[in-house]
Tab-separated table of C-alpha atoms and ligand atoms in Angstrom:
chain	number	residue	atom	x	y	z
A	1456	MET	CA	18.394	13.220	-6.739
A	1457	ASN	CA	14.798	13.568	-5.686
A	1458	ILE	CA	15.179	11.582	-2.515
A	1459	THR	CA	14.355	13.689	0.506
A	1460	HIS	CA	14.531	13.084	4.179
A	1461	TYR	CA	11.277	14.710	5.031
A	1462	ASP	CA	7.541	14.149	4.769
A	1463	ALA	CA	4.629	16.536	4.360
A	1464	CYS	CA	1.150	16.499	5.874
A	1465	PRO	CA	-1.424	15.882	3.068
A	1466	GLU	CA	-3.991	18.313	4.591
A	1467	CYS	CA	-1.951	21.233	5.989
A	1468	ASP	CA	1.320	20.851	4.151
A	1469	LEU	CA	3.483	20.978	7.284
A	1470	LEU	CA	6.963	19.807	6.664
A	1471	LEU	CA	7.707	16.784	8.893
A	1472	ASN	CA	10.427	14.431	9.773
A	1473	PRO	CA	9.749	10.998	8.295
A	1474	ASN	CA	7.330	9.271	10.665
A	1475	THR	CA	8.911	6.652	12.880
A	1476	ALA	CA	5.704	5.214	14.342
A	1477	SER	CA	6.054	1.520	15.029
A	1478	VAL	CA	3.482	-1.215	14.682
A	1479	GLY	CA	0.474	-0.503	16.893
A	1480	GLU	CA	1.234	3.172	17.217
A	1481	LYS	CA	-0.398	6.014	15.375
A	1482	ALA	CA	1.266	9.083	14.002
A	1483	HIS	CA	-0.646	12.295	13.914
A	1484	CYS	CA	0.231	15.593	12.331
A	1485	PRO	CA	1.202	17.925	15.175
A	1486	ARG	CA	-0.396	20.947	13.482
A	1487	CYS	CA	-3.726	19.775	12.088
A	1488	GLY	CA	-4.172	16.402	13.840
A	1489	LEU	CA	-4.492	14.297	10.739
A	1490	LEU	CA	-3.780	10.618	11.254
A	1491	LEU	CA	-0.629	10.273	9.155
A	1492	SER	CA	0.129	6.525	9.491
A	1493	ARG	CA	-0.860	3.569	11.426
A	1494	PRO	CA	1.657	0.844	10.571
A	1495	SER	CA	0.276	-2.604	10.900
A	1496	LYS	CA	1.968	-5.940	11.429
A	1497	ARG	CA	2.621	-7.993	8.373
A	1498	SER	CA	0.528	-5.674	6.256
A	1499	VAL	CA	1.281	-7.297	2.906
A	1500	GLU	CA	0.530	-10.833	4.041
A	1501	ARG	CA	-2.652	-9.836	5.789
A	1502	THR	CA	-3.862	-7.756	2.874
A	1503	PHE	CA	-3.134	-10.648	0.537
A	1504	ALA	CA	-5.066	-13.156	2.747
A	1505	LEU	CA	-8.000	-10.695	3.284
A	1506	SER	CA	-8.192	-10.004	-0.465
A	1507	ILE	CA	-8.455	-13.615	-1.240
A	1508	ALA	CA	-11.238	-14.169	1.360
A	1509	GLY	CA	-12.988	-11.010	0.112
A	1510	PHE	CA	-12.848	-12.199	-3.587
A	1511	ILE	CA	-14.269	-15.539	-2.619
A	1512	LEU	CA	-17.047	-14.017	-0.536
A	1513	PHE	CA	-17.925	-11.677	-3.234
A	1514	PHE	CA	-19.711	-14.321	-5.220
A	1515	PRO	CA	-22.122	-15.727	-2.621
A	1516	ALA	CA	-22.843	-12.167	-1.421
A	1517	ASN	CA	-23.871	-11.261	-4.975
A	1518	LEU	CA	-25.535	-14.388	-6.208
A	1519	LEU	CA	-27.438	-15.771	-3.250
A	1520	PRO	CA	-30.760	-14.299	-2.094
A	1521	MET	CA	-30.519	-11.801	0.639
A	1522	VAL	CA	-34.021	-10.992	1.751
A	1523	GLY	CA	-37.225	-12.899	1.115
A	1524	ILE	CA	-40.564	-11.112	1.489
A	1525	THR	CA	-44.075	-12.505	1.789
A	1526	MET	CA	-46.887	-10.072	1.398
A	1527	MET	CA	-50.608	-10.858	0.968
A	1528	GLY	CA	-49.717	-14.429	-0.005
A	1529	ASN	CA	-47.125	-13.410	-2.663
A	1530	ALA	CA	-43.508	-14.174	-2.181
A	1531	ASN	CA	-40.461	-12.425	-3.630
A	1532	THR	CA	-36.752	-12.493	-3.042
A	1533	GLY	CA	-34.136	-9.934	-3.450
A	1534	VAL	CA	-30.513	-10.420	-4.568
A	1535	LEU	CA	-27.905	-7.704	-4.490
A	1536	TYR	CA	-28.047	-7.061	-8.188
A	1537	SER	CA	-31.990	-7.324	-8.436
A	1538	GLY	CA	-32.335	-3.861	-7.044
A	1539	VAL	CA	-30.312	-2.555	-9.947
A	1540	VAL	CA	-32.456	-4.523	-12.432
A	1541	ALA	CA	-35.672	-3.251	-10.872
A	1542	LEU	CA	-34.552	0.344	-11.006
A	1543	PHE	CA	-33.459	-0.108	-14.586
A	1544	ASN	CA	-36.976	-1.581	-15.472
A	1545	ASN	CA	-38.473	1.476	-13.740
A	1546	GLY	CA	-36.633	3.652	-16.295
A	1547	MET	CA	-34.367	5.103	-13.554
A	1548	ILE	CA	-31.259	4.391	-15.579
A	1549	ALA	CA	-28.932	6.869	-13.897
A	1550	VAL	CA	-29.889	5.806	-10.398
A	1551	ALA	CA	-29.602	2.143	-11.394
A	1552	ALA	CA	-26.035	2.873	-12.702
A	1553	VAL	CA	-25.043	4.577	-9.499
A	1554	VAL	CA	-26.293	1.695	-7.300
A	1555	PHE	CA	-24.573	-0.762	-9.607
A	1556	LEU	CA	-21.263	1.024	-9.418
A	1557	ALA	CA	-21.222	1.764	-5.637
A	1558	SER	CA	-22.453	-1.623	-4.468
A	1559	ILE	CA	-21.219	-4.100	-7.009
A	1560	LEU	CA	-18.610	-3.008	-9.600
A	1561	PHE	CA	-16.415	-0.738	-7.447
A	1562	PRO	CA	-16.249	-3.175	-4.501
A	1563	LEU	CA	-15.268	-5.987	-6.947
A	1564	VAL	CA	-12.658	-3.827	-8.762
A	1565	HIS	CA	-11.278	-2.685	-5.332
A	1566	ILE	CA	-10.848	-6.317	-4.068
A	1567	ILE	CA	-9.242	-7.359	-7.392
A	1568	LEU	CA	-6.797	-4.481	-7.299
A	1569	SER	CA	-5.840	-5.130	-3.726
A	1570	LEU	CA	-5.464	-8.846	-4.550
A	1571	LEU	CA	-3.171	-8.023	-7.495
A	1572	ILE	CA	-1.071	-5.509	-5.627
A	1573	SER	CA	-0.579	-7.468	-2.441
A	1574	GLY	CA	0.022	-10.685	-4.465
A	1575	HIS	CA	2.741	-9.096	-6.435
A	1576	LEU	CA	4.331	-7.701	-3.243
A	1577	TYR	CA	3.970	-10.948	-1.391
A	1578	PHE	CA	5.784	-12.952	-4.211
A	1579	ASN	CA	8.167	-10.066	-4.838
A	1580	SER	CA	7.378	-10.026	-8.508
A	1581	PRO	CA	7.603	-6.615	-10.196
A	1582	ASN	CA	4.970	-5.350	-12.545
A	1583	ARG	CA	4.962	-2.068	-14.385
A	1584	TYR	CA	1.248	-1.513	-13.559
A	1585	LEU	CA	1.683	-1.834	-9.812
A	1586	ALA	CA	1.823	2.030	-9.330
A	1587	HIS	CA	-1.244	2.426	-11.545
A	1588	TRP	CA	-3.241	-0.143	-9.698
A	1589	MET	CA	-2.342	1.409	-6.426
A	1590	ARG	CA	-3.501	4.846	-7.671
A	1591	TRP	CA	-6.795	3.438	-8.976
A	1592	MET	CA	-7.435	1.731	-5.706
A	1593	HIS	CA	-6.689	4.909	-3.793
A	1594	HIS	CA	-9.270	6.822	-5.852
A	1595	LEU	CA	-11.913	4.105	-5.585
A	1596	ASP	CA	-11.790	3.925	-1.832
A	1597	GLU	CA	-14.418	6.494	-1.245
A	1598	TRP	CA	-16.783	5.014	-3.886
A	1599	VAL	CA	-17.090	1.565	-2.381
A	1600	MET	CA	-20.247	1.848	-0.340
A	1601	LEU	CA	-20.998	-1.677	1.058
A	1602	GLU	CA	-21.534	-0.491	4.643
A	1603	VAL	CA	-23.927	2.228	3.519
A	1604	TYR	CA	-25.833	-0.451	1.575
A	1605	MET	CA	-26.042	-2.581	4.690
A	1606	LEU	CA	-27.566	0.223	6.668
A	1607	SER	CA	-30.107	0.678	3.782
A	1608	ILE	CA	-30.995	-2.957	4.055
A	1609	ILE	CA	-31.713	-2.502	7.761
A	1610	VAL	CA	-33.837	0.615	7.235
A	1611	ALA	CA	-35.776	-1.050	4.414
A	1612	CYS	CA	-36.417	-4.094	6.523
A	1613	VAL	CA	-37.672	-2.006	9.433
A	1614	LYS	CA	-40.057	-0.170	7.047
A	1615	LEU	CA	-41.460	-3.492	5.677
A	1616	MET	CA	-41.509	-5.276	8.954
A	1617	SER	CA	-45.058	-4.275	9.945
A	1618	LEU	CA	-46.392	-4.853	6.416
A	1619	ALA	CA	-44.844	-8.151	5.403
A	1620	LYS	CA	-43.092	-11.251	6.488
A	1621	LEU	CA	-39.281	-11.129	6.016
A	1622	GLU	CA	-36.713	-13.859	5.769
A	1623	PHE	CA	-33.045	-13.489	5.569
A	1624	GLY	CA	-30.974	-15.619	3.213
A	1625	TRP	CA	-27.385	-16.717	2.911
A	1626	GLY	CA	-26.630	-13.960	0.603
A	1627	LEU	CA	-27.100	-11.492	3.416
A	1628	TYR	CA	-24.801	-13.320	5.734
A	1629	ALA	CA	-22.089	-13.545	3.004
A	1630	PHE	CA	-22.653	-9.793	2.424
A	1631	ILE	CA	-22.071	-8.998	6.121
A	1632	ALA	CA	-18.933	-11.136	6.117
A	1633	LEU	CA	-17.740	-9.248	3.036
A	1634	ILE	CA	-18.228	-5.910	4.785
A	1635	VAL	CA	-16.167	-7.251	7.773
A	1636	ILE	CA	-13.410	-8.402	5.377
A	1637	THR	CA	-13.232	-5.085	3.408
A	1638	THR	CA	-13.229	-3.068	6.617
A	1639	LEU	CA	-10.286	-5.142	7.875
A	1640	LEU	CA	-8.663	-4.792	4.541
A	1641	THR	CA	-8.738	-1.001	4.592
A	1642	GLY	CA	-7.536	-1.046	8.238
A	1643	ASN	CA	-4.597	-3.292	7.469
A	1644	LEU	CA	-3.347	-1.767	4.321
A	1645	ASP	CA	-0.304	0.260	5.163
A	1646	ASN	CA	-0.089	2.832	2.326
A	1647	ASP	CA	3.448	4.017	3.105
A	1648	LEU	CA	4.777	0.534	3.260
A	1649	PHE	CA	3.038	-0.525	-0.024
A	1650	TRP	CA	4.420	2.488	-1.943
A	1651	GLN	CA	7.907	1.874	-0.617
A	1652	ARG	CA	7.754	-1.774	-1.571
A	1653	ILE	CA	6.421	-0.920	-5.024
A	1654	HIS	CA	9.183	1.646	-5.481
A	1655	GLN	CA	11.873	-0.944	-4.399
A	1656	LEU	CA	10.497	-3.605	-6.758
A	1657	SER	CA	10.483	-1.258	-9.775
A	1658	ASN	CA	13.922	0.087	-8.976
A	1659	ARG	CA	15.312	-3.509	-8.659
A	1660	ASN	CA	13.645	-4.388	-11.932
A	1661	ASN	CA	15.103	-1.375	-13.751
A	1662	ASN	CA	18.572	-2.090	-12.437
A	1663	ALA	CA	18.371	-5.729	-13.348
A	1664	SER	CA	17.423	-5.040	-16.965
B	158	MET	CA	7.847	31.286	11.336
B	159	GLN	CA	5.043	29.859	9.216
B	160	ALA	CA	7.081	30.142	6.110
B	161	LYS	CA	9.489	27.599	7.500
B	162	ALA	CA	6.818	25.035	8.247
B	163	ASN	CA	5.093	24.726	4.842
B	164	ALA	CA	6.618	22.047	2.613
B	165	LEU	CA	5.824	24.140	-0.487
B	166	SER	CA	7.623	27.281	0.703
B	167	GLN	CA	10.587	25.009	1.607
B	168	GLY	CA	10.672	23.777	-2.003
B	169	PHE	CA	8.839	20.521	-1.734
B	170	ILE	CA	5.677	19.183	-3.369
B	171	ARG	CA	3.880	16.246	-1.938
B	172	CYS	CA	2.519	13.786	-4.580
B	173	HIS	CA	-1.290	13.768	-4.187
B	174	ASP	CA	-1.538	10.079	-5.050
B	175	CYS	CA	1.350	8.360	-3.257
B	176	GLY	CA	2.553	10.914	-0.790
B	177	TYR	CA	6.070	11.116	-2.149
B	178	LEU	CA	7.797	14.385	-1.293
B	179	VAL	CA	9.536	15.832	-4.396
B	180	LYS	CA	11.963	18.742	-4.565
B	181	THR	CA	10.563	21.541	-6.808
B	182	VAL	CA	14.057	22.823	-7.926
B	183	ASN	CA	14.102	20.235	-10.749
B	184	GLN	CA	10.503	21.205	-11.672
B	185	PRO	CA	9.418	17.660	-12.310
B	186	SER	CA	5.995	17.471	-13.906
B	187	SER	CA	5.205	14.002	-12.694
B	188	CYS	CA	5.902	11.977	-9.549
B	189	PRO	CA	9.136	9.838	-9.855
B	190	ARG	CA	7.496	7.161	-7.770
B	191	CYS	CA	3.985	6.728	-9.138
B	192	ASP	CA	4.065	8.771	-12.288
B	193	SER	CA	0.972	10.824	-11.527
B	194	PRO	CA	1.022	14.606	-12.385
B	195	LEU	CA	2.418	16.743	-9.590
B	196	HIS	CA	0.495	19.733	-8.209
B	197	ALA	CA	1.412	21.711	-5.199
B	198	ARG	CA	-2.253	22.251	-4.558
B	199	HIS	CA	-5.250	20.729	-6.320
B	200	PRO	CA	-5.495	22.490	-9.681
B	201	HIS	CA	-8.294	25.043	-9.861
B	202	SER	CA	-9.527	23.864	-6.511
B	203	LEU	CA	-11.841	26.759	-5.670
B	204	GLN	CA	-13.285	27.074	-9.153
B	205	ARG	CA	-14.133	23.404	-9.508
B	206	THR	CA	-15.461	23.190	-5.995
B	207	THR	CA	-17.680	26.267	-6.583
B	208	ALA	CA	-19.063	24.836	-9.864
B	209	LEU	CA	-19.794	21.520	-8.255
B	210	LEU	CA	-21.403	23.193	-5.305
B	211	LEU	CA	-23.614	25.439	-7.362
B	212	SER	CA	-24.926	22.418	-9.389
B	213	SER	CA	-25.727	20.569	-6.200
B	214	PHE	CA	-27.583	23.533	-4.747
B	215	LEU	CA	-29.753	23.692	-7.953
B	216	LEU	CA	-30.411	19.939	-7.911
B	217	TYR	CA	-31.202	20.031	-4.252
B	218	ILE	CA	-34.466	21.771	-4.948
B	219	PRO	CA	-36.076	19.112	-7.227
B	220	ALA	CA	-34.619	16.465	-4.973
B	221	ASN	CA	-36.733	17.736	-2.106
B	222	ILE	CA	-39.851	18.900	-3.937
B	223	PHE	CA	-40.578	15.872	-6.153
B	224	PRO	CA	-41.515	12.411	-4.863
B	225	ILE	CA	-38.544	10.258	-4.342
B	226	MET	CA	-40.737	7.027	-4.467
B	227	ILE	CA	-44.361	6.251	-5.270
B	228	VAL	CA	-46.337	3.560	-3.467
B	229	ASN	CA	-48.899	2.123	-5.849
B	230	GLN	CA	-51.719	0.304	-3.971
B	231	PHE	CA	-54.392	-1.196	-6.222
B	232	GLY	CA	-53.923	1.382	-8.818
B	233	VAL	CA	-53.847	4.397	-6.451
B	234	GLY	CA	-50.400	6.039	-6.361
B	235	GLU	CA	-49.218	7.721	-3.232
B	236	PRO	CA	-46.150	9.869	-3.780
B	237	ASN	CA	-43.531	10.142	-1.035
B	238	THR	CA	-41.070	13.015	-0.840
B	239	ILE	CA	-37.895	12.643	1.216
B	240	ALA	CA	-39.398	14.626	4.154
B	241	GLY	CA	-42.706	12.723	3.850
B	242	GLY	CA	-40.954	9.361	4.184
B	243	ILE	CA	-39.328	10.435	7.475
B	244	VAL	CA	-42.601	11.792	8.877
B	245	GLU	CA	-44.308	8.525	8.089
B	246	LEU	CA	-41.537	6.482	9.847
B	247	ILE	CA	-41.755	8.704	12.948
B	248	ASP	CA	-45.558	8.621	12.944
B	249	SER	CA	-45.666	4.836	12.808
B	250	GLY	CA	-43.402	4.726	15.882
B	251	MET	CA	-40.182	3.913	14.262
B	252	ILE	CA	-38.393	6.835	15.823
B	253	PRO	CA	-34.726	5.709	15.849
B	254	ILE	CA	-34.865	4.674	12.133
B	255	GLY	CA	-36.801	7.754	11.335
B	256	LEU	CA	-34.063	9.911	12.977
B	257	LEU	CA	-31.389	7.944	11.171
B	258	VAL	CA	-32.988	8.741	7.766
B	259	LEU	CA	-33.447	12.298	8.887
B	260	VAL	CA	-29.747	12.628	9.558
B	261	ALA	CA	-28.624	10.853	6.390
B	262	SER	CA	-31.083	12.403	3.856
B	263	ILE	CA	-31.750	15.861	5.225
B	264	LEU	CA	-29.165	16.964	7.803
B	265	VAL	CA	-26.094	15.562	6.135
B	266	PRO	CA	-26.750	16.938	2.610
B	267	SER	CA	-27.941	20.411	3.776
B	268	SER	CA	-25.064	20.870	6.360
B	269	LYS	CA	-22.592	19.674	3.644
B	270	LEU	CA	-23.818	22.314	1.210
B	271	ILE	CA	-23.584	24.941	3.877
B	272	GLY	CA	-20.183	23.610	5.145
B	273	ILE	CA	-18.546	23.565	1.739
B	274	SER	CA	-19.902	27.069	1.011
B	275	LEU	CA	-18.240	28.335	4.257
B	276	LEU	CA	-14.962	26.589	3.384
B	277	LEU	CA	-14.967	28.194	-0.058
B	278	LEU	CA	-15.713	31.655	1.406
B	279	CYS	CA	-12.972	31.098	4.104
B	280	ALA	CA	-10.369	30.143	1.439
B	281	HIS	CA	-11.390	32.799	-0.986
B	282	PHE	CA	-11.576	35.785	1.354
B	283	ARG	CA	-8.529	34.576	3.422
B	284	TRP	CA	-10.458	34.656	6.669
B	285	GLN	CA	-8.055	34.400	9.672
B	286	VAL	CA	-9.548	31.409	11.445
B	287	ASN	CA	-8.542	28.506	13.605
B	288	ALA	CA	-7.341	26.525	10.690
B	289	ARG	CA	-7.188	23.289	12.757
B	290	ARG	CA	-10.835	23.546	13.581
B	291	TRP	CA	-11.732	24.258	9.905
B	292	THR	CA	-9.804	21.357	8.769
B	293	THR	CA	-11.585	19.151	11.170
B	294	MET	CA	-14.901	20.447	9.694
B	295	TYR	CA	-13.610	19.582	6.225
B	296	ARG	CA	-12.760	16.105	7.340
B	297	VAL	CA	-16.236	15.613	8.819
B	298	ILE	CA	-17.811	16.833	5.552
B	299	ALA	CA	-15.574	14.508	3.488
B	300	PHE	CA	-16.354	11.540	5.730
B	301	VAL	CA	-20.144	11.770	6.073
B	302	GLY	CA	-20.986	12.471	2.421
B	303	ARG	CA	-21.210	8.873	1.241
B	304	TRP	CA	-23.715	7.969	3.918
B	305	SER	CA	-26.416	10.015	2.213
B	306	MET	CA	-26.552	7.320	-0.397
B	307	LEU	CA	-28.592	5.507	2.219
B	308	ASP	CA	-31.913	6.707	0.759
B	309	ILE	CA	-30.942	5.759	-2.796
B	310	PHE	CA	-29.950	2.159	-1.826
B	311	MET	CA	-33.114	1.842	0.243
B	312	ILE	CA	-35.206	2.766	-2.725
B	313	SER	CA	-33.490	0.206	-4.933
B	314	ILE	CA	-34.159	-2.480	-2.288
B	315	LEU	CA	-37.806	-1.430	-1.770
B	316	VAL	CA	-38.520	-1.175	-5.524
B	317	ASP	CA	-37.117	-4.682	-5.962
B	318	LEU	CA	-38.885	-6.365	-3.010
B	319	VAL	CA	-42.277	-4.681	-3.099
B	320	ASN	CA	-43.312	-5.647	-6.605
B	321	PHE	CA	-46.646	-7.529	-6.396
B	322	ASN	CA	-49.830	-7.434	-8.287
B	323	GLY	CA	-51.649	-5.237	-5.733
B	324	VAL	CA	-48.792	-3.234	-4.269
B	325	GLN	CA	-45.836	-1.810	-6.036
B	326	ILE	CA	-43.145	0.802	-5.097
B	327	ILE	CA	-41.593	2.703	-7.891
B	328	ALA	CA	-38.812	5.231	-7.847
B	329	GLY	CA	-39.711	8.884	-8.308
B	330	PRO	CA	-37.923	11.703	-10.218
B	331	ALA	CA	-36.298	13.065	-7.058
B	332	ALA	CA	-34.254	9.981	-6.748
B	333	THR	CA	-32.131	10.884	-9.705
B	334	ALA	CA	-31.813	14.462	-8.486
B	335	PHE	CA	-30.883	13.380	-4.970
B	336	ALA	CA	-28.305	10.749	-6.167
B	337	ALA	CA	-26.767	13.570	-8.280
B	338	VAL	CA	-26.646	15.894	-5.215
B	339	VAL	CA	-24.793	13.298	-3.200
B	340	ILE	CA	-22.325	12.441	-5.974
B	341	LEU	CA	-21.673	16.181	-6.838
B	342	THR	CA	-21.103	17.162	-3.184
B	343	MET	CA	-18.701	14.200	-2.836
B	344	PHE	CA	-16.779	15.441	-5.819
B	345	ALA	CA	-16.895	19.005	-4.381
B	346	ALA	CA	-15.376	17.865	-1.092
B	347	GLU	CA	-12.776	15.828	-3.016
B	348	ASN	CA	-11.711	18.940	-5.116
B	349	PHE	CA	-11.470	21.236	-2.184
B	350	ASP	CA	-7.898	21.544	-1.013
B	351	PRO	CA	-7.770	22.088	2.855
B	352	ARG	CA	-4.152	23.247	2.533
B	353	LEU	CA	-5.540	26.461	1.077
B	354	LEU	CA	-6.987	27.230	4.543
B	355	TRP	CA	-3.481	26.940	6.048
B	356	ASP	CA	-1.762	28.868	3.267
B	357	ASN	CA	-3.947	31.940	4.071
B	358	GLN	CA	-3.188	32.051	7.792
B	359	GLN	CA	-0.790	34.955	8.525
B	360	ASN	CA	0.111	33.959	12.092
B	361	LEU	CA	0.214	30.352	12.942
C	2213	LIG	ZN1	-1.223	18.490	9.092
C	2214	LIG	ZN1	3.386	9.824	-6.538
C-alpha cells in the first residue's frame, strides 16, 4: 500500500518521523527550520464558526461606505468596490481586475471554500469535491490581500488628511473585523488534520458504497 | 549521510498540495489522497522562474519611469512616479508613511528581483552554501511579495475618492506595469523550489 510512516519537509525534503506535536506546540523542521505544524484545539469547529462569521461580515464590509471625503465643499464616499469601478472608468482594466480579484473575489471564494470544507467535516458528511476545494483554498491563500488593502487605506488617508476632511464609515469597521476573522481563520486551520479527516471521510464513503 | 536524509533518495515523493508522502516504487502519477499530479520537485522550476523573472525585470523599467498616477488640478496635470510620490510624502513631513511606501514599492520589489536571481544562480551553478540561510531568504522573499500591492490598492482608493470637478486623481501607465511586476515576481517565487538548494549540497 501507499501508507507510509514518515513525513517529509516541504522545503528541504528531509525525511521525518510523523510529527507528534500536541495542541499549543509547534513542530519545526530540524534541518531548515520550517514551521511544519501547529495543531490547534478544535480546529474544525473553530474554522466552521469563523467561516460563518467571515461570510456574514463580508457583506457589510463590501457594501457599506468605508471612507467619506469632503474637499472644497464637495463630498464623496468610497466603498470597497468603487475603487475597482473608478479604475475601470479610467481605462485601467488590468489593474481594476487585479484589485477586484485580490480584495473582493478571492477573499469571498476563500471564505466560501473554508465554510464548505469545515461544514462537511463538522457534520461528517462526505463529498467528492472536498479534496478539490481544499486544493483550491491552498492555492488561493497567497492571493487574498485584505491586510495589504487595509494598509493602503491607512496610507491613502494619511496622504489626504492635510487636503481634505475624512470620515470613517461602518464599512471600514466591518472590513477591519473581516481581516481579524480571516487572520484567525488561517491561524486555526490545521492542514494536516483537515487532510486526514477528508481522507477518512472519502475512505468510509468508498467502503460503504 | 545526506543521501539517507532526503525523502526523494529514500524513494518517497511528498504531494505538493496535501503533503501526503507517497512511495515512488509504484510510480503513481497522482496523489492517492488529493488526486493532484505528483512531482518530486516543481516541474521545470528553474526555467519557469527564470522566464517570469526576466519579464519582471523588463516591466520594472516602465513601472519606475512612467507616472503611476496623475493629479489633475483645474486642468493642469501633475504626473507622479513611484519615487516622486515617496519624495512628496517625506517632504511634507509624513516620514513614517513615506518610509513605509519606500519599503513596499521600491525596496521590496528590487530586493525581490535580486534575491530570486541569486537563488536561481545558486541552484543552477550548484553553489555550496549554507542552505538553511538561503532557504530563509527564499521564505522572506515569498512572504513579503504581496505587500508591494500596497501602491496599487492605494491608487485605486485615491482615484475613487479624489474625483471632483476641480481636482482629480487618475491612474498612470506605470500602475499596470507595476502590478504586473508584483504578480510576476509572486509567481516566480511560487515556482522556485527551495529543495533544489538542498539537493545540490554535497556535505550537509
Ligand atoms: Zn526542512
Ligand atoms: Zn496530495
